[in-house]
XYZ file of C-alpha atoms in Angstrom:
274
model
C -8.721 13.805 14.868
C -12.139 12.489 15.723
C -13.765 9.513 14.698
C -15.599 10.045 10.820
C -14.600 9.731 7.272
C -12.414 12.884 5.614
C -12.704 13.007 1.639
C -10.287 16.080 1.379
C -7.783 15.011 3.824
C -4.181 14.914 1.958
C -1.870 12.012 1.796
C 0.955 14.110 3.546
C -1.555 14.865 6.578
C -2.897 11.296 6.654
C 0.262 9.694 6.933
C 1.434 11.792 9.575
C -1.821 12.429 11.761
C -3.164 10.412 14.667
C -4.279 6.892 14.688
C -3.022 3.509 13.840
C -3.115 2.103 10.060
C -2.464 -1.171 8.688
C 1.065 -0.658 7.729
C 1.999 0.552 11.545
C 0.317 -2.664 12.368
C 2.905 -4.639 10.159
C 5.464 -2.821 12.338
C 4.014 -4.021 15.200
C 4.030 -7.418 13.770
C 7.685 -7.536 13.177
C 8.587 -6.040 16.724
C 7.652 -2.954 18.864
C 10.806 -1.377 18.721
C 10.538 -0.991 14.616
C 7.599 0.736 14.840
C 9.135 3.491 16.986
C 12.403 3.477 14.451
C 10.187 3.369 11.367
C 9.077 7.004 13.156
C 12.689 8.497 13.214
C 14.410 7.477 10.542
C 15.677 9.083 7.565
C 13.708 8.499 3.840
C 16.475 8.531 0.880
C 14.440 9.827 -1.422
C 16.396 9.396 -4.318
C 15.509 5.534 -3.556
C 11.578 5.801 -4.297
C 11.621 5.364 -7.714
C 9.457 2.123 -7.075
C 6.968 3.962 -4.809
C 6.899 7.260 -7.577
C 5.587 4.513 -10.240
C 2.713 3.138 -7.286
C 1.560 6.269 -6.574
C 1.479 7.382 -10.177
C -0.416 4.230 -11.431
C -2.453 5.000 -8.219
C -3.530 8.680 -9.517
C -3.692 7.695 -13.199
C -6.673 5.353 -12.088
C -8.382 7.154 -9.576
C -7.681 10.773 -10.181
C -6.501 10.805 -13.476
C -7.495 14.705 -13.206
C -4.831 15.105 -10.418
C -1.880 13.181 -12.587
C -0.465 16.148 -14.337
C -0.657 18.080 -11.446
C 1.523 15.852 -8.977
C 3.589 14.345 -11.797
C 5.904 15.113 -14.840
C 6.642 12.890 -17.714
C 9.987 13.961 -18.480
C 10.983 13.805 -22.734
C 13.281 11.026 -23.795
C 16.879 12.320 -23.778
C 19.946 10.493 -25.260
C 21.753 9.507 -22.176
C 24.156 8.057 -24.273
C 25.102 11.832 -25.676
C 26.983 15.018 -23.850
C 24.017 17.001 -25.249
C 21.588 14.375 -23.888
C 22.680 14.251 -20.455
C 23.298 18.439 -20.553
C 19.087 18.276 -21.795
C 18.062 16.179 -18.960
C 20.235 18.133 -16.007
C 18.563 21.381 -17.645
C 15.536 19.947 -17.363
C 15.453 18.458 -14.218
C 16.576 22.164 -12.695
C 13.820 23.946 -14.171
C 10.985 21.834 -12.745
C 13.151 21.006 -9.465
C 11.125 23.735 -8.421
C 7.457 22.842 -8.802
C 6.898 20.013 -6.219
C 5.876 16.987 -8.769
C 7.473 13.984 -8.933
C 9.002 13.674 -12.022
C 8.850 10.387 -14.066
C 11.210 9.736 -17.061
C 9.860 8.596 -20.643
C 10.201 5.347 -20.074
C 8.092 5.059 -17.205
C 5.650 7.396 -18.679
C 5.340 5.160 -21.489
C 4.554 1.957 -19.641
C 2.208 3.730 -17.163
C 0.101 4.330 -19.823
C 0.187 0.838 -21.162
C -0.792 -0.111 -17.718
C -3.476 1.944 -17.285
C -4.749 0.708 -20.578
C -4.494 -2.803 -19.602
C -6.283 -2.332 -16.767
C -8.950 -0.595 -18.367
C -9.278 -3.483 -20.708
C -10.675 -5.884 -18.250
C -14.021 -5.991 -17.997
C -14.224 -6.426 -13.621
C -11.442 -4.131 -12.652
C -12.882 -1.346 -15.275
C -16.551 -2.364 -13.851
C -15.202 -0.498 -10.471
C -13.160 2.452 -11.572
C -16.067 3.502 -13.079
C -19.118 2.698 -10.283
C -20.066 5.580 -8.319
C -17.289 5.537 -5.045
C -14.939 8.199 -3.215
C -10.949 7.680 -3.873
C -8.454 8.647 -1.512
C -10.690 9.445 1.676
C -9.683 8.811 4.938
C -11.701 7.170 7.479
C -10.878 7.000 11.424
C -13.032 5.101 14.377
C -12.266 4.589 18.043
C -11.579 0.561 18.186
C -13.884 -0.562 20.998
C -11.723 -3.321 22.748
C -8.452 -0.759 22.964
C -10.540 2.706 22.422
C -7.246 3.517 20.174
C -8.105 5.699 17.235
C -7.448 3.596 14.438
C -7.660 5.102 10.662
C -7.826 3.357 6.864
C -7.461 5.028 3.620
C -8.922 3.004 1.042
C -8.210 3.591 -2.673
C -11.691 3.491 -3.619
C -14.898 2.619 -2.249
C -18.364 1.968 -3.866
C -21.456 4.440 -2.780
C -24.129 2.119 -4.511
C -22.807 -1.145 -2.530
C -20.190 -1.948 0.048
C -17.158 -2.622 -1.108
C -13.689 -1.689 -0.691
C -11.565 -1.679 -4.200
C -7.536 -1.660 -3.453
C -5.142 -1.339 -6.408
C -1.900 -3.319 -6.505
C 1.337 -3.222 -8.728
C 3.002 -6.656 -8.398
C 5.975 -6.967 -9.939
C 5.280 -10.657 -10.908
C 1.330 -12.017 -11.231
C 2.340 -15.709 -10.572
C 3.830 -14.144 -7.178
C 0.743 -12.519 -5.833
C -0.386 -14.989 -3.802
C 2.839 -14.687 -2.317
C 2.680 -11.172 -1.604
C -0.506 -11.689 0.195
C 1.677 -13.046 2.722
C 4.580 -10.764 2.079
C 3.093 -8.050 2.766
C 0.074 -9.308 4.421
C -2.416 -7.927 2.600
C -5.171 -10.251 4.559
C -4.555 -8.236 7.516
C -5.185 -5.433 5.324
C -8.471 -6.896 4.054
C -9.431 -7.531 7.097
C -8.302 -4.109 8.992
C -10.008 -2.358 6.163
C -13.394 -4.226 6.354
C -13.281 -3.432 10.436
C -12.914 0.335 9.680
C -15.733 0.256 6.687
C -18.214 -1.725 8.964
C -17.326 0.820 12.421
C -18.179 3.948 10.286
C -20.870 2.689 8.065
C -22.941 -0.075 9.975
C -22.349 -2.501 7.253
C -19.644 -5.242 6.301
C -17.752 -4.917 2.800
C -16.645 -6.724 -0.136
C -12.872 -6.203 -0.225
C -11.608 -6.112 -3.768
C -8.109 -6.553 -5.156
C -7.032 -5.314 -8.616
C -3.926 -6.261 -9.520
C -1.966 -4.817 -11.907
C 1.493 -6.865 -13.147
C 4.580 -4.256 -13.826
C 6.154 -7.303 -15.637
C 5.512 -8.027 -19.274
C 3.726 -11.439 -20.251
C 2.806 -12.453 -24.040
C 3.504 -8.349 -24.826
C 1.203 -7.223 -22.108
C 0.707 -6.290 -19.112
C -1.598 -8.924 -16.948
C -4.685 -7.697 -14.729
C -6.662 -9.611 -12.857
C -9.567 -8.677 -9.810
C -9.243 -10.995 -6.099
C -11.150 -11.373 -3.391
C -9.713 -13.095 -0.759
C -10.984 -16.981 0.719
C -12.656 -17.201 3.945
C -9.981 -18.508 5.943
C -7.092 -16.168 4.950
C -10.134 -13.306 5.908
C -9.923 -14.725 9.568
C -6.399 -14.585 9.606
C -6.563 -11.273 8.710
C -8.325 -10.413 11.777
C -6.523 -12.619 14.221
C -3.852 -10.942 13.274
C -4.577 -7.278 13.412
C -6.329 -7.628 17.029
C -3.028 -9.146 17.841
C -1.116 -6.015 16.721
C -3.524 -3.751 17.825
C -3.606 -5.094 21.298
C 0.392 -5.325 21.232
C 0.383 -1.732 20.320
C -2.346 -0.948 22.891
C -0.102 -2.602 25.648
C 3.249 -0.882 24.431
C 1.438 2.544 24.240
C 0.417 2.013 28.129
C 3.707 1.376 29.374
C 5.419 3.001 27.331
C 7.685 -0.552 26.625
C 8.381 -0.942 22.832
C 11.162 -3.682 23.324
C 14.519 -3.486 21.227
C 16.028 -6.474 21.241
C 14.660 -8.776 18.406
C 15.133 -12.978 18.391
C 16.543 -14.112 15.159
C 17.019 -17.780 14.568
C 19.057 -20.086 11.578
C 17.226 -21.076 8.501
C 14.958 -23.844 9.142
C 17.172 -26.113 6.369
C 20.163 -25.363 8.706
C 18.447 -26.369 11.886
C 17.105 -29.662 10.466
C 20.955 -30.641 9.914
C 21.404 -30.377 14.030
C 22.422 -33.552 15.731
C 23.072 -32.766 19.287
C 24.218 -37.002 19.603
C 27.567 -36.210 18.199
């Protein structure tokens, strides 16, 4: 894979292709050694139920011409029933077949209120409907390391630069949290390096969040950027993992053994005077 942008790259080949991404980096960040077991070990995938409603939000926003041919919305059966649960298993065997994910009524249902509620506000709707690419790929050689390093944003604008990234939070009031969680300011600022490598110019990096959790009878949206500060964070932190990674790659040294210490409230009741 050479260094460019791919706009009909799949997911499948992205995600196992060359290059580093961001969440490899996060790998990195917890130790070496994960990274390499993150690479061998098994997926139960009758545990991605919360990743099949992601993706499908995903698609339902930015390719809503894709949805219905990558997912199913399976009928509401009577689980309740012998006839009901005979339905489903009847059903589930005759599309086992096609290679869609299959979603059951119930998520089908509140999908769609999602997507509604996120059309309803007036900034994340603003960008779903400027002028952009969704879903392309874009790789550059990372000048300090030379490692091939590769994004994929969600969306990004044509007219202006800006990166648009679409998040389902379980809990709004916990986003902020999640930034941290799952570090989505070294995302931010991973992304904006890749953007401003392949393009010549440095982006906007926008957050639309999208709450999976009901509040007042709906479903709360809300666009972020991030603050300056956590932005330089971000990128402290990623040249960290990247240079980790770059170092671990050369000497083919990806640890194994990981420190783990007592919670800090235990540690505070030490008293080595006794």
């Amino acid at each position: 894979m050479t260094p460019g942008i791919y706009h009909g790259l799949s997911n499948e080949a992205y995600h196992s292709g060359p290059g580093v991404s961001k969440s490899q980096l996060d790998d990195i960040a917890i130790d070496p050694s994960f990274y390499r077991w993150r690479q061998k070990a098994p997926i139960d995938d009758d545990k991605k139920s919360a990743l099949n409603m992601g993706s499908a939000l995903h698609c339902l926003l930015l390719e809503p011409d894709e949805f219905d041919k990558r997912f199913i919305i399976a009928p509401e059966f009577n689980r309740r029933t012998n006839q009901g649960k005979a339905d489903e298993q009847a059903f589930l065997k005759e599309v086992s077949n096609m290679g869609m994910t299959v979603l059951d009524a119930e998520q089908g249902r509140k999908l769609t209120l999602m997507r509604e509620s996120v059309l309803a506000h007036h900034g994340a709707l603003f960008f779903l409907e400027s002028e952009g690419h969704c879903e392309s790929s874009i790789y550059w050689n990372d000048p300090e390391t030379e490692e091939l390093c590769r994004i994929r944003p969600d969306k990004f604008l044509t007219n202006t630069p800006t990166l648009i990234d679409i998040k389902k939070v379980c809990d709004m009031s916990r986003f902020s949290r999640h930034i941290e969680e799952f570090r989505y300011h070294v995302q931010d600022a991973f992304y904006r390096e890749g953007f401003l490598k392949h393009f010549g110019e440095y982006p906007e990096f926008v957050f639309i969040a999208v709450s999976e959790s009901i509040d007042c009878g709906r479903y709360p949206v809300h666009t972020y950027v991030l603050d300056q500060h956590d932005i330089a964070v971000g990128q402290a932190l990623f040249r960290k993992n990247l240079n980790t990674y770059h170092q671990c790659r050369l000497t083919n040294e990806w640890g194994g053994i990981e420190i783990i210490s007592r919670p800090d409230w235990a540690r505070k009741q030490d008293n080595f005077n006794d």
